[in-house]
Tab-separated table of C-alpha atoms and ligand atoms in Angstrom:
chain	number	residue	atom	x	y	z
A	1	MET	CA	105.711	108.390	90.265
A	2	ASN	CA	109.236	108.313	88.848
A	3	THR	CA	112.325	107.227	90.751
A	4	ASN	CA	113.632	110.786	91.247
A	5	SER	CA	110.444	112.055	92.843
A	6	HIS	CA	110.395	108.954	95.059
A	7	ILE	CA	113.931	109.722	96.184
A	8	SER	CA	113.219	113.332	97.119
A	9	GLU	CA	109.988	112.298	98.848
A	10	LEU	CA	111.866	109.672	100.857
A	11	SER	CA	114.374	112.180	102.062
A	12	ILE	CA	111.588	114.629	103.078
A	13	VAL	CA	109.915	111.888	105.161
A	14	ALA	CA	113.248	110.831	106.684
A	15	LYS	CA	113.962	114.457	107.668
A	16	ALA	CA	110.461	114.854	109.125
A	17	LEU	CA	111.006	111.745	111.270
A	18	MET	CA	114.264	113.303	112.505
A	19	ALA	CA	112.660	116.684	113.340
A	20	PRO	CA	114.550	118.374	116.206
A	21	GLY	CA	113.252	117.412	119.638
A	22	LYS	CA	111.229	114.489	118.303
A	23	GLY	CA	111.589	110.731	118.032
A	24	ILE	CA	109.644	107.645	117.011
A	25	LEU	CA	107.246	105.570	119.098
A	26	ALA	CA	107.704	101.853	118.334
A	27	ALA	CA	104.222	100.444	118.971
A	28	ASP	CA	104.474	97.552	116.517
A	29	GLU	CA	104.425	94.707	119.030
A	30	SER	CA	103.300	91.495	117.351
A	31	ASP	CA	100.468	89.543	119.030
A	32	ALA	CA	102.905	87.371	120.989
A	33	THR	CA	104.899	90.349	122.253
A	34	ILE	CA	101.915	92.495	123.269
A	35	GLN	CA	100.488	89.481	125.075
A	36	LYS	CA	103.721	89.220	127.065
A	37	ARG	CA	103.626	92.959	127.851
A	38	PHE	CA	99.951	92.798	128.935
A	39	GLU	CA	100.650	89.748	131.132
A	40	SER	CA	102.957	91.967	133.203
A	41	VAL	CA	99.850	93.923	134.277
A	42	ASN	CA	97.523	90.886	134.400
A	43	LEU	CA	95.623	91.953	131.324
A	44	GLU	CA	94.249	89.703	128.609
A	45	SER	CA	95.370	90.559	125.091
A	46	ASN	CA	92.460	90.683	122.656
A	47	PRO	CA	91.470	93.085	119.847
A	48	ALA	CA	89.516	95.318	122.264
A	49	SER	CA	92.304	95.606	124.855
A	50	ARG	CA	94.885	96.210	122.118
A	51	ILE	CA	92.723	99.006	120.635
A	52	ALA	CA	92.201	100.578	124.071
A	53	TYR	CA	95.948	100.498	124.766
A	54	ARG	CA	97.011	101.965	121.440
A	55	GLU	CA	94.243	104.581	121.656
A	56	MET	CA	95.608	105.667	125.054
A	57	LEU	CA	99.064	106.169	123.494
A	58	PHE	CA	98.088	107.752	120.180
A	59	THR	CA	95.601	110.234	121.650
A	60	ALA	CA	97.899	111.428	124.448
A	61	PRO	CA	97.464	115.226	124.318
A	62	GLY	CA	100.579	116.949	122.975
A	63	ALA	CA	102.421	113.729	122.051
A	64	GLU	CA	103.097	115.346	118.689
A	65	ASN	CA	105.463	117.790	120.427
A	66	TYR	CA	107.871	114.909	121.047
A	67	ILE	CA	106.855	112.160	118.626
A	68	SER	CA	107.413	112.428	114.866
A	69	GLY	CA	106.255	108.942	113.848
A	70	ALA	CA	104.638	105.804	115.227
A	71	ILE	CA	105.408	102.283	114.013
A	72	LEU	CA	102.270	100.154	113.839
A	73	PHE	CA	101.607	96.422	113.600
A	74	ASP	CA	99.553	95.036	110.692
A	75	GLU	CA	96.442	94.732	112.868
A	76	THR	CA	96.758	98.283	114.238
A	77	ILE	CA	97.085	100.051	110.888
A	78	ARG	CA	93.644	98.663	110.005
A	79	GLN	CA	91.968	99.498	113.336
A	80	SER	CA	89.969	102.486	114.564
A	81	ALA	CA	89.722	104.156	117.973
A	82	SER	CA	86.497	104.273	120.019
A	83	SER	CA	85.593	107.544	118.232
A	84	GLY	CA	85.334	105.537	114.999
A	85	GLU	CA	88.295	107.323	113.468
A	86	SER	CA	91.097	105.152	112.156
A	87	PHE	CA	94.394	105.191	114.041
A	88	VAL	CA	96.091	106.344	110.840
A	89	LYS	CA	93.792	109.383	110.652
A	90	ILE	CA	94.250	110.184	114.345
A	91	LEU	CA	98.030	110.148	113.941
A	92	GLU	CA	97.915	112.167	110.708
A	93	GLN	CA	95.720	114.829	112.324
A	94	LYS	CA	98.366	115.244	115.023
A	95	GLY	CA	101.159	115.466	112.444
A	96	ILE	CA	102.591	112.096	113.548
A	97	LEU	CA	103.678	109.990	110.557
A	98	PRO	CA	102.249	106.453	110.508
A	99	GLY	CA	104.754	103.654	109.895
A	100	ILE	CA	104.411	99.892	109.598
A	101	LYS	CA	106.399	96.825	110.662
A	102	VAL	CA	106.678	94.688	107.528
A	103	ASP	CA	108.847	91.823	108.712
A	104	MET	CA	107.010	88.621	109.607
A	105	GLY	CA	109.136	87.592	112.571
A	106	THR	CA	112.008	85.130	112.471
A	107	GLU	CA	112.833	81.608	111.311
A	108	PRO	CA	115.512	79.312	112.760
A	109	PHE	CA	118.918	79.422	111.076
A	110	GLY	CA	121.559	76.731	111.584
A	111	ALA	CA	121.961	74.523	114.631
A	112	SER	CA	123.027	77.144	117.178
A	113	GLY	CA	119.728	78.887	117.749
A	114	GLU	CA	120.369	81.782	115.372
A	115	LYS	CA	117.494	83.445	113.528
A	116	LEU	CA	116.894	84.992	110.158
A	117	THR	CA	114.112	87.527	109.761
A	118	ARG	CA	111.482	86.547	107.224
A	119	GLY	CA	108.878	88.402	105.199
A	120	LEU	CA	110.334	88.994	101.735
A	121	ASP	CA	107.784	86.723	100.025
A	122	GLY	CA	105.022	88.938	98.659
A	123	LEU	CA	106.576	92.014	100.256
A	124	GLU	CA	106.160	94.183	97.161
A	125	GLU	CA	102.404	93.622	97.192
A	126	ARG	CA	102.078	94.039	100.958
A	127	VAL	CA	104.010	97.294	100.844
A	128	LYS	CA	101.685	98.679	98.169
A	129	GLY	CA	98.764	97.862	100.455
A	130	TYR	CA	100.382	99.685	103.368
A	131	VAL	CA	101.039	102.755	101.203
A	132	ALA	CA	97.323	102.749	100.296
A	133	LEU	CA	96.483	102.613	104.021
A	134	GLY	CA	98.603	105.721	104.641
A	135	ALA	CA	101.987	104.363	105.804
A	136	LYS	CA	104.915	106.674	105.149
A	137	PHE	CA	107.713	104.506	106.471
A	138	ALA	CA	108.436	100.885	107.337
A	139	LYS	CA	110.493	98.803	109.721
A	140	TRP	CA	112.281	95.438	109.508
A	141	ARG	CA	114.207	94.062	112.486
A	142	ALA	CA	117.007	91.484	112.403
A	143	VAL	CA	118.373	90.058	115.653
A	144	PHE	CA	121.871	88.848	116.524
A	145	GLY	CA	122.720	87.063	119.765
A	146	ILE	CA	126.213	87.107	121.280
A	147	GLY	CA	127.974	84.152	122.910
A	148	GLY	CA	129.348	80.678	122.131
A	149	GLY	CA	130.878	81.850	118.855
A	150	LEU	CA	127.741	83.656	117.727
A	151	PRO	CA	126.804	85.410	115.620
A	152	THR	CA	128.153	83.401	112.688
A	153	ASP	CA	129.243	85.183	109.526
A	154	GLU	CA	126.500	83.325	107.653
A	155	CYS	CA	123.802	84.703	109.925
A	156	VAL	CA	125.204	88.236	109.749
A	157	LYS	CA	125.368	88.061	105.946
A	158	GLY	CA	121.933	86.448	105.583
A	159	ASN	CA	120.171	88.993	107.762
A	160	ALA	CA	122.055	91.930	106.214
A	161	SER	CA	121.144	90.783	102.726
A	162	ARG	CA	117.441	90.501	103.632
A	163	LEU	CA	117.515	93.928	105.336
A	164	ALA	CA	118.919	95.449	102.144
A	165	ARG	CA	116.366	93.686	99.917
A	166	TYR	CA	113.545	94.916	102.179
A	167	ALA	CA	114.949	98.453	102.087
A	168	LYS	CA	115.121	98.447	98.286
A	169	ILE	CA	111.539	97.161	97.942
A	170	CYS	CA	110.242	99.845	100.327
A	171	GLN	CA	112.085	102.641	98.569
A	172	MET	CA	110.739	101.548	95.191
A	173	ALA	CA	107.212	101.812	96.620
A	174	GLY	CA	107.875	105.217	98.238
A	175	LEU	CA	108.266	104.105	101.893
A	176	VAL	CA	111.267	105.115	103.993
A	177	PRO	CA	112.775	101.880	105.324
A	178	ILE	CA	113.968	101.833	108.902
A	179	VAL	CA	116.827	99.355	108.897
A	180	GLU	CA	116.991	97.679	112.309
A	181	PRO	CA	119.889	95.339	113.017
A	182	GLU	CA	119.669	94.577	116.757
A	183	VAL	CA	122.603	93.043	118.600
A	184	LEU	CA	120.825	91.651	121.647
A	185	MET	CA	121.729	92.554	125.237
A	186	ASP	CA	120.880	89.038	126.508
A	187	GLY	CA	123.860	87.208	128.002
A	188	SER	CA	126.979	87.737	130.041
A	189	HIS	CA	129.165	89.187	127.274
A	190	THR	CA	131.229	92.296	127.900
A	191	GLN	CA	130.720	95.714	126.373
A	192	GLN	CA	133.845	95.039	124.271
A	193	ASN	CA	132.165	91.937	122.789
A	194	CYS	CA	129.096	94.018	121.963
A	195	GLU	CA	131.292	96.648	120.318
A	196	ALA	CA	133.057	94.076	118.121
A	197	VAL	CA	129.811	92.368	117.063
A	198	THR	CA	128.012	95.666	116.424
A	199	GLU	CA	130.900	96.773	114.203
A	200	ARG	CA	130.792	93.485	112.252
A	201	VAL	CA	127.044	93.683	111.807
A	202	LEU	CA	126.925	97.343	110.739
A	203	THR	CA	129.831	96.867	108.341
A	204	GLU	CA	127.971	94.019	106.614
A	205	VAL	CA	124.621	95.845	106.634
A	206	PHE	CA	126.076	98.898	104.880
A	207	ALA	CA	128.002	96.686	102.428
A	208	GLN	CA	124.722	94.973	101.476
A	209	LEU	CA	122.782	98.250	101.278
A	210	LYS	CA	125.424	99.557	98.885
A	211	GLN	CA	125.515	96.360	96.853
A	212	GLN	CA	121.733	96.341	96.461
A	213	GLU	CA	121.766	100.047	95.504
A	214	VAL	CA	119.667	101.328	98.367
A	215	ASP	CA	119.608	105.145	98.501
A	216	LEU	CA	121.217	105.885	101.859
A	217	THR	CA	119.669	109.376	101.978
A	218	GLY	CA	116.240	107.719	102.168
A	219	ILE	CA	116.696	105.295	105.067
A	220	LEU	CA	116.955	105.565	108.838
A	221	LEU	CA	119.168	103.254	110.881
A	222	LYS	CA	117.677	101.765	114.072
A	223	PRO	CA	120.561	100.137	115.934
A	224	ASN	CA	121.353	98.943	119.426
A	225	MET	CA	123.645	100.992	121.637
A	226	VAL	CA	126.971	99.391	122.567
A	227	VAL	CA	126.135	98.164	126.073
A	228	SER	CA	127.304	95.348	128.354
A	229	GLY	CA	125.363	92.066	128.255
A	230	SER	CA	122.491	92.134	130.736
A	231	GLU	CA	124.160	89.361	132.818
A	232	CYS	CA	127.682	90.810	132.623
A	233	PRO	CA	128.989	91.559	136.132
A	234	GLU	CA	130.638	94.760	134.890
A	235	GLN	CA	128.137	97.216	133.466
A	236	ALA	CA	129.352	100.105	131.297
A	237	ASN	CA	128.114	103.515	132.443
A	238	SER	CA	126.484	106.151	130.217
A	239	GLY	CA	129.783	107.810	129.333
A	240	GLU	CA	131.286	104.462	128.302
A	241	VAL	CA	128.185	103.477	126.325
A	242	ALA	CA	128.213	106.789	124.461
A	243	GLU	CA	131.930	106.603	123.714
A	244	ALA	CA	131.872	103.011	122.410
A	245	THR	CA	128.661	103.502	120.411
A	246	LEU	CA	129.950	106.600	118.661
A	247	ARG	CA	133.339	104.962	118.032
A	248	VAL	CA	131.610	102.130	116.136
A	249	PHE	CA	129.195	104.360	114.241
A	250	LEU	CA	131.879	106.793	113.106
A	251	LYS	CA	133.668	103.793	111.569
A	252	THR	CA	130.658	102.151	109.941
A	253	VAL	CA	127.746	104.530	109.250
A	254	PRO	CA	128.138	106.705	106.133
A	255	PRO	CA	127.522	110.429	106.700
A	256	GLU	CA	124.724	110.590	104.099
A	257	VAL	CA	122.438	108.508	106.347
A	258	PRO	CA	119.892	111.145	107.460
A	259	GLY	CA	119.433	109.830	110.982
A	260	ILE	CA	119.986	107.193	113.612
A	261	VAL	CA	117.060	106.235	115.868
A	262	PHE	CA	118.060	103.909	118.677
A	263	LEU	CA	116.093	100.967	120.029
A	264	SER	CA	116.101	100.555	123.811
A	265	GLY	CA	116.583	96.785	123.763
A	266	GLY	CA	115.788	96.061	127.412
A	267	GLN	CA	117.497	99.071	128.995
A	268	SER	CA	115.422	100.758	131.674
A	269	PRO	CA	113.594	103.880	130.486
A	270	ALA	CA	115.973	106.118	132.463
A	271	GLU	CA	119.091	104.343	131.120
A	272	ALA	CA	117.910	104.628	127.522
A	273	THR	CA	117.321	108.351	128.004
A	274	ALA	CA	120.617	108.983	129.822
A	275	ASN	CA	122.627	107.100	127.188
A	276	LEU	CA	121.023	108.998	124.306
A	277	ASN	CA	121.618	112.262	126.164
A	278	GLU	CA	125.280	111.440	126.703
A	279	MET	CA	125.799	110.825	122.987
A	280	ASN	CA	124.074	114.058	122.067
A	281	LYS	CA	126.240	115.982	124.541
A	282	ASN	CA	129.233	114.981	122.462
A	283	GLY	CA	128.706	117.788	119.994
A	284	HIS	CA	128.826	117.690	116.232
A	285	LEU	CA	128.206	114.326	114.549
A	286	PRO	CA	127.548	113.448	110.892
A	287	TRP	CA	123.952	112.355	111.645
A	288	PRO	CA	121.270	113.404	114.160
A	289	LEU	CA	120.732	110.854	116.937
A	290	SER	CA	117.221	110.168	118.172
A	291	PHE	CA	115.033	107.439	119.656
A	292	SER	CA	112.643	104.812	118.340
A	293	TYR	CA	111.908	103.161	121.646
A	294	GLY	CA	109.258	100.589	122.384
A	295	ARG	CA	109.620	99.523	126.002
A	296	ALA	CA	111.582	102.593	127.136
A	297	LEU	CA	108.720	104.873	126.041
A	298	GLN	CA	105.815	102.626	126.967
A	299	ALA	CA	106.692	100.667	130.127
A	300	PRO	CA	105.686	103.286	132.744
A	301	ALA	CA	102.493	104.067	130.813
A	302	LEU	CA	101.516	100.408	130.588
A	303	GLN	CA	102.082	99.985	134.334
A	304	ALA	CA	99.973	103.075	135.076
A	305	TRP	CA	97.174	102.023	132.701
A	306	ALA	CA	96.865	98.293	133.456
A	307	GLY	CA	93.785	98.066	131.236
A	308	LYS	CA	91.601	100.377	133.356
A	309	PRO	CA	89.721	103.264	131.662
A	310	GLU	CA	89.991	105.368	134.830
A	311	ASN	CA	93.814	105.222	134.506
A	312	VAL	CA	94.016	106.627	130.960
A	313	THR	CA	94.951	110.157	132.055
A	314	SER	CA	97.758	109.063	134.377
A	315	ALA	CA	99.026	106.557	131.798
A	316	GLN	CA	99.124	109.277	129.141
A	317	ALA	CA	100.994	111.526	131.580
A	318	ALA	CA	103.567	108.757	132.133
A	319	PHE	CA	103.998	108.270	128.383
A	320	LEU	CA	104.296	112.009	127.726
A	321	ARG	CA	106.856	112.367	130.479
A	322	ARG	CA	109.148	109.737	128.926
A	323	ALA	CA	108.633	111.301	125.509
A	324	GLU	CA	109.507	114.723	126.900
A	325	LEU	CA	112.642	113.492	128.678
A	326	ASN	CA	113.823	111.755	125.506
A	327	SER	CA	113.109	114.942	123.584
A	328	LEU	CA	115.490	116.738	125.952
A	329	ALA	CA	118.037	113.927	125.464
A	330	ARG	CA	118.012	114.688	121.753
A	331	ALA	CA	119.497	118.066	122.600
A	332	GLY	CA	121.790	116.749	125.348
A	333	THR	CA	119.906	118.810	127.952
A	334	TYR	CA	118.406	115.950	130.014
A	335	LEU	CA	119.517	115.681	133.648
A	336	PRO	CA	119.056	112.486	135.719
A	337	GLU	CA	117.467	114.620	138.487
A	338	MET	CA	114.539	115.200	136.149
A	339	GLU	CA	113.496	111.594	136.768
A	340	ASN	CA	112.190	112.758	140.150
A	341	SER	CA	110.148	115.688	138.893
A	342	GLU	CA	106.746	115.957	137.248
A	343	SER	CA	108.020	117.491	134.041
A	344	GLY	CA	111.576	117.739	132.719
A	345	ALA	CA	110.962	120.958	130.862
A	346	LEU	CA	109.155	122.620	133.775
A	347	ASN	CA	111.938	121.607	136.084
A	348	LEU	CA	114.470	123.251	133.801
A	349	THR	CA	112.400	126.442	133.615
A	350	SER	CA	111.957	126.662	137.365
A	351	GLN	CA	115.738	126.387	137.873
A	352	ASP	CA	116.499	129.156	135.367
B	1	5MM	C1	107.761	97.340	119.860
B	1	5MM	O1	108.401	96.085	119.666
B	1	5MM	C2	108.793	95.806	118.337
B	1	5MM	C3	108.150	94.567	117.818
B	1	5MM	O2	108.708	93.428	118.375
B	1	5MM	P1	108.173	91.960	117.953
B	1	5MM	O3	108.193	91.882	116.466
B	1	5MM	O4	109.176	91.063	118.607
B	1	5MM	O5	106.825	91.809	118.508
B	1	5MM	C4	110.319	95.752	118.256
B	1	5MM	O6	110.782	95.456	116.968
B	1	5MM	C5	110.824	97.092	118.647
B	1	5MM	O7	110.456	98.038	117.682
B	1	5MM	C6	112.338	97.133	118.792
B	1	5MM	O8	112.836	95.978	119.397
B	1	5MM	C7	112.678	98.304	119.671
B	1	5MM	O9	111.907	98.192	120.860
B	1	5MM	P2	112.639	98.376	122.249
B	1	5MM	O10	111.602	97.976	123.271
B	1	5MM	O11	113.828	97.482	122.224
B	1	5MM	O12	112.990	99.853	122.286
């Protein structure tokens, strides 16, 4: 395939991931992370329990009405459901695009506890393998902590440079790269601190993407929202989060980027939905704003499931409900009252 056909294919996939009313399910928890999540419901993490959990999510009836793509972990993209069908096939049959996390976690950087994301070694070969397995897009996450003078310029530059290199490698192989620079919520910093750091990080990320000649029409950005640190005594409300987040993005994110898909980062499911809704109520923006949540889509479903086959239906209902509410938030038509009803859309209809 030549470069031009790759470029138009990338932009078709990026647009499909940003389809109106839909967002991305981040289900790419590494072994350590899924183990932590399962511990919260007293469940052992092993290949069988991980298959059962992901099968519950991916086969939820009608998920494709709200979910355009699912990000998988290396193990998951090679696994099959109890029916014998591969997860990739199950997703494809529903019209959900399979994606893959290609970073290999983090390595320490400097003496202050900062981290650089690793995984560039052999990435070209790995990416070819994922394309052969059916992946249409990829994800690489860099993390930046705030506090005590962090993040350093060196860490911001190092992570931004690796994000850009990853993005270029993916595009050359025909995968849409999701570029995920996450400014962490952990700590007592103020929302203003988060705004300043997010602006620094995004400015450097787009400088590196430009320098390394990444086609911005064939990426998606997966950023944090501009929120207060989780330990900050003063917590910004949804209106303040939306205002500060959009202020930063309008300064730093070029209009040709086909979409922004937020991470939830430790916000509660309802907060993540309300904040996205608030931003989408703001009217015309250069890029569509959607979700690529992990915890904010999955947490209620995991609690409802807890590893028990008899809970699959209620767990799927919990997952679908979050997906539906976030779908409404894409249009700015979510209402907090919907949190207390069975179905956001039905609630709306019954009020009409
Ligand atoms: C689903 O979790 C993803 C994988 O995390 P690890 O590599 O640490 O296991 C994670 O990258 C996730 O996609 C993003 O953090 C967004 O998830 P949240 O839960 O913050 O929306």
